[in-house]
Amino acid sequence: MKNIAVFVSGGGTNLQALIDSEKAGKFPNGRIKLVISSSADAYALKRAEQAGIETMVVRRQDYTNGDLADRFLADVCRDHDIDLVVLAGYLSILGSSFIRAFPNRILNIHPSLIPSFCGRGFYGLKVHEAALERGVKVTGATVHLVNEIPDGGPILLQKAVEVLDGDTPEILQKRVMEQAEWKLLPEAVRIMCERLEENGHETC
Ligand code: GRF
């Protein structure tokens, strides 16, 4: 059984998709053991509490530098025997001290088809605003492993979503979440937990 920590910052709809999928037995080799939020008022914390999952708030601004925050986060995850870290709407950028502590064991969901509309400054609604601005007919979501390049790690899963006439960023975001994000992330967690179960480490 692999222990999963989910990092959140906002509404937590991706976390909810993971909680519901775990309950439905969609990833039998994993269990969500801890939810860490970068913000004390993230609704994602309520979702975790309602599901009986331990929660913690770790705000980077409370640390004199990001590396101390990264080291604290890595210590917390090690203390909880975490095997897989899932970034689900997590808005802080993790530094190398954390990333190196969990090589090939950190997943991120990004609301576009990487390499489009990704990297620094592309998060949340901004991603969909850029897609509409560019006039793409297809967008989607990507689950990738996290390395030290923002949104630059190996891609695990992608799913395309149509852009429709009259779409606003909000309408497009909702469609991408419903049709892509909330399906891809639980599936990626299933795959990763299976691989970790089989060979103890992830080679992508
Ligand atoms: C979503 O746009 C998601 O794609 C991005 O963060 C936003 C909020 O996600 N990763 P959530 O509702 O907090 O899971």
Tab-separated table of C-alpha atoms and ligand atoms in Angstrom:
chain	number	residue	atom	x	y	z
A	1	MET	CA	0.000	0.000	0.000
A	2	LYS	CA	1.572	3.310	-1.057
A	3	ASN	CA	1.052	6.466	1.010
A	4	ILE	CA	0.030	9.565	-0.941
A	5	ALA	CA	0.365	13.224	0.078
A	6	VAL	CA	-1.718	15.723	-1.906
A	7	PHE	CA	-0.550	19.350	-2.039
A	8	VAL	CA	-3.287	21.936	-2.595
A	9	SER	CA	-3.842	25.701	-2.634
A	10	GLY	CA	-7.449	26.333	-3.639
A	11	GLY	CA	-10.858	24.800	-4.240
A	12	GLY	CA	-9.586	21.215	-4.224
A	13	THR	CA	-11.750	19.792	-7.009
A	14	ASN	CA	-8.813	17.644	-8.143
A	15	LEU	CA	-8.329	16.488	-4.551
A	16	GLN	CA	-12.043	15.638	-4.432
A	17	ALA	CA	-11.685	13.575	-7.597
A	18	LEU	CA	-8.853	11.656	-5.890
A	19	ILE	CA	-10.852	11.162	-2.671
A	20	ASP	CA	-13.876	9.889	-4.621
A	21	SER	CA	-11.690	7.640	-6.785
A	22	GLU	CA	-9.977	6.128	-3.756
A	23	LYS	CA	-13.382	5.417	-2.183
A	24	ALA	CA	-14.479	3.805	-5.458
A	25	GLY	CA	-11.394	1.554	-5.368
A	26	LYS	CA	-9.878	3.145	-8.497
A	27	PHE	CA	-6.306	2.954	-7.111
A	28	PRO	CA	-6.216	-0.037	-4.742
A	29	ASN	CA	-2.442	0.228	-4.234
A	30	GLY	CA	-2.607	3.741	-2.788
A	31	ARG	CA	-4.219	5.725	-0.015
A	32	ILE	CA	-4.300	9.472	0.594
A	33	LYS	CA	-2.597	9.870	3.972
A	34	LEU	CA	-1.983	13.631	4.144
A	35	VAL	CA	-3.137	16.877	2.556
A	36	ILE	CA	-0.847	19.895	2.755
A	37	SER	CA	-2.149	23.325	1.767
A	38	SER	CA	-0.138	26.449	0.979
A	39	SER	CA	-3.090	28.512	2.227
A	40	ALA	CA	-5.066	28.313	5.460
A	41	ASP	CA	-8.373	29.160	3.828
A	42	ALA	CA	-8.243	26.713	0.908
A	43	TYR	CA	-11.583	24.946	0.569
A	44	ALA	CA	-9.528	21.841	-0.255
A	45	LEU	CA	-8.784	21.594	3.491
A	46	LYS	CA	-12.518	21.217	4.219
A	47	ARG	CA	-12.775	18.459	1.616
A	48	ALA	CA	-9.888	16.605	3.276
A	49	GLU	CA	-11.354	17.027	6.776
A	50	GLN	CA	-14.739	15.761	5.573
A	51	ALA	CA	-12.961	12.678	4.235
A	52	GLY	CA	-11.100	12.164	7.541
A	53	ILE	CA	-7.682	12.891	6.020
A	54	GLU	CA	-4.947	14.550	8.096
A	55	THR	CA	-4.297	18.134	6.969
A	56	MET	CA	-1.505	20.651	7.410
A	57	VAL	CA	-0.928	24.233	6.289
A	58	VAL	CA	2.612	25.144	5.218
A	59	ARG	CA	3.008	28.718	3.959
A	60	ARG	CA	6.282	29.499	2.216
A	61	GLN	CA	6.024	33.114	3.396
A	62	ASP	CA	6.433	31.873	6.980
A	63	TYR	CA	10.014	30.798	6.190
A	64	THR	CA	12.993	33.104	5.797
A	65	ASN	CA	13.779	31.343	2.525
A	66	GLY	CA	12.159	28.835	0.210
A	67	ASP	CA	14.796	26.187	0.846
A	68	LEU	CA	13.843	25.998	4.545
A	69	ALA	CA	10.219	25.536	3.513
A	70	ASP	CA	11.215	22.803	1.056
A	71	ARG	CA	13.263	20.997	3.701
A	72	PHE	CA	10.387	21.195	6.184
A	73	LEU	CA	7.954	19.820	3.590
A	74	ALA	CA	10.351	16.969	2.792
A	75	ASP	CA	10.733	16.151	6.504
A	76	VAL	CA	6.945	16.122	6.996
A	77	CYS	CA	6.480	13.782	4.035
A	78	ARG	CA	9.259	11.463	5.240
A	79	ASP	CA	7.780	11.441	8.767
A	80	HIS	CA	4.469	10.334	7.234
A	81	ASP	CA	6.181	7.622	5.123
A	82	ILE	CA	4.916	9.272	1.952
A	83	ASP	CA	5.702	7.364	-1.259
A	84	LEU	CA	4.002	9.630	-3.792
A	85	VAL	CA	3.356	13.383	-3.791
A	86	VAL	CA	0.512	14.735	-5.948
A	87	LEU	CA	0.318	18.474	-6.703
A	88	ALA	CA	-3.376	19.222	-7.245
A	89	GLY	CA	-3.952	22.903	-7.839
A	90	TYR	CA	-0.837	23.658	-5.790
A	91	LEU	CA	0.387	27.159	-6.532
A	92	SER	CA	3.754	27.260	-4.773
A	93	ILE	CA	6.872	26.349	-6.737
A	94	LEU	CA	8.773	23.533	-5.011
A	95	GLY	CA	12.550	23.908	-4.901
A	96	SER	CA	15.290	21.365	-5.559
A	97	SER	CA	15.611	20.336	-1.884
A	98	PHE	CA	12.101	18.917	-2.022
A	99	ILE	CA	12.203	17.621	-5.592
A	100	ARG	CA	15.481	15.750	-4.989
A	101	ALA	CA	13.997	14.133	-1.872
A	102	PHE	CA	11.278	12.507	-4.025
A	103	PRO	CA	12.832	11.802	-7.437
A	104	ASN	CA	10.236	10.645	-9.979
A	105	ARG	CA	7.672	10.498	-7.192
A	106	ILE	CA	5.970	13.870	-7.607
A	107	LEU	CA	3.003	14.265	-9.999
A	108	ASN	CA	1.453	17.522	-11.177
A	109	ILE	CA	-1.759	18.200	-13.072
A	110	HIS	CA	-1.576	21.099	-15.505
A	111	PRO	CA	-4.679	22.420	-17.323
A	112	SER	CA	-3.247	22.459	-20.855
A	113	LEU	CA	-1.575	20.120	-23.357
A	114	ILE	CA	2.057	20.709	-22.363
A	115	PRO	CA	4.228	22.166	-23.974
A	116	SER	CA	1.488	24.694	-24.799
A	117	PHE	CA	0.547	27.334	-22.261
A	118	CYS	CA	2.808	26.182	-19.444
A	119	GLY	CA	5.778	27.313	-17.401
A	120	ARG	CA	6.153	30.346	-15.176
A	121	GLY	CA	2.997	32.448	-14.868
A	122	PHE	CA	0.687	29.872	-16.485
A	123	TYR	CA	-1.686	28.640	-13.778
A	124	GLY	CA	-5.434	28.438	-13.114
A	125	LEU	CA	-7.562	30.686	-15.345
A	126	LYS	CA	-4.516	32.307	-16.964
A	127	VAL	CA	-3.893	29.066	-18.869
A	128	HIS	CA	-7.373	29.132	-20.410
A	129	GLU	CA	-7.201	32.870	-21.115
A	130	ALA	CA	-4.001	32.234	-23.102
A	131	ALA	CA	-5.575	29.305	-25.003
A	132	LEU	CA	-8.596	31.431	-25.986
A	133	GLU	CA	-6.342	34.359	-26.860
A	134	ARG	CA	-4.292	32.134	-29.182
A	135	GLY	CA	-7.467	30.710	-30.716
A	136	VAL	CA	-6.615	27.002	-30.315
A	137	LYS	CA	-9.444	24.600	-31.235
A	138	VAL	CA	-8.234	21.901	-28.876
A	139	THR	CA	-6.780	22.173	-25.399
A	140	GLY	CA	-6.799	19.695	-22.493
A	141	ALA	CA	-4.844	18.618	-19.439
A	142	THR	CA	-1.522	16.963	-18.701
A	143	VAL	CA	-0.219	14.911	-15.794
A	144	HIS	CA	3.565	14.980	-15.626
A	145	LEU	CA	6.346	14.051	-13.242
A	146	VAL	CA	7.852	17.079	-11.533
A	147	ASN	CA	11.501	17.981	-11.975
A	148	GLU	CA	13.276	21.269	-11.472
A	149	ILE	CA	11.895	22.858	-14.635
A	150	PRO	CA	8.373	24.264	-13.985
A	151	ASP	CA	5.949	21.985	-15.930
A	152	GLY	CA	9.044	20.439	-17.549
A	153	GLY	CA	9.090	16.860	-16.243
A	154	PRO	CA	8.263	13.707	-18.269
A	155	ILE	CA	4.645	13.556	-19.410
A	156	LEU	CA	2.606	10.646	-18.033
A	157	LEU	CA	-0.931	11.233	-19.408
A	158	GLN	CA	-2.760	13.799	-21.555
A	159	LYS	CA	-6.358	14.227	-22.618
A	160	ALA	CA	-7.676	16.602	-25.299
A	161	VAL	CA	-10.724	18.791	-24.799
A	162	GLU	CA	-12.543	20.781	-27.525
A	163	VAL	CA	-12.665	24.565	-27.372
A	164	LEU	CA	-16.174	25.731	-28.354
A	165	ASP	CA	-17.388	29.007	-29.838
A	166	GLY	CA	-18.368	31.427	-27.111
A	167	ASP	CA	-16.173	29.786	-24.481
A	168	THR	CA	-15.096	32.073	-21.667
A	169	PRO	CA	-12.034	31.159	-19.586
A	170	GLU	CA	-14.364	29.992	-16.791
A	171	ILE	CA	-16.465	27.786	-19.083
A	172	LEU	CA	-13.363	26.293	-20.685
A	173	GLN	CA	-11.715	25.689	-17.285
A	174	LYS	CA	-14.784	23.802	-16.083
A	175	ARG	CA	-14.879	21.627	-19.226
A	176	VAL	CA	-11.158	20.845	-18.947
A	177	MET	CA	-11.587	19.916	-15.276
A	178	GLU	CA	-14.663	17.734	-15.858
A	179	GLN	CA	-13.534	16.026	-19.069
A	180	ALA	CA	-9.798	15.793	-18.434
A	181	GLU	CA	-8.285	16.714	-15.054
A	182	TRP	CA	-10.647	14.791	-12.808
A	183	LYS	CA	-10.178	11.681	-14.982
A	184	LEU	CA	-6.438	11.889	-15.635
A	185	LEU	CA	-5.200	12.507	-12.100
A	186	PRO	CA	-6.764	9.412	-10.452
A	187	GLU	CA	-5.608	7.301	-13.412
A	188	ALA	CA	-2.057	8.643	-13.088
A	189	VAL	CA	-2.086	7.897	-9.348
A	190	ARG	CA	-3.259	4.333	-10.099
A	191	ILE	CA	-0.432	3.821	-12.598
A	192	MET	CA	2.220	5.269	-10.293
A	193	CYS	CA	1.118	3.293	-7.226
A	194	GLU	CA	1.089	0.100	-9.302
A	195	ARG	CA	4.615	0.752	-10.577
A	196	LEU	CA	5.900	1.686	-7.102
A	197	GLU	CA	4.305	-1.467	-5.722
A	198	GLU	CA	5.953	-3.586	-8.426
A	199	ASN	CA	9.475	-2.227	-8.447
A	200	GLY	CA	9.784	0.051	-5.464
A	201	HIS	CA	10.902	3.021	-7.507
A	202	GLU	CA	9.559	4.878	-10.520
A	203	THR	CA	11.442	4.882	-13.796
A	204	CYS	CA	9.621	6.848	-16.373
B	1	GRF	C1	-7.287	24.040	-11.775
B	1	GRF	O1	-7.309	24.908	-12.885
B	1	GRF	C2	-6.236	22.996	-11.996
B	1	GRF	O2	-6.088	22.661	-13.344
B	1	GRF	C3	-4.999	23.669	-11.554
B	1	GRF	O3	-5.404	24.376	-10.377
B	1	GRF	C4	-6.776	24.802	-10.556
B	1	GRF	C5	-7.594	24.555	-9.307
B	1	GRF	O4	-7.650	23.205	-9.069
B	1	GRF	N1	-3.958	22.691	-11.332
B	1	GRF	P1	-8.427	22.599	-7.773
B	1	GRF	O5	-9.910	22.830	-7.968
B	1	GRF	O6	-7.915	23.338	-6.549
B	1	GRF	O7	-8.079	21.137	-7.775
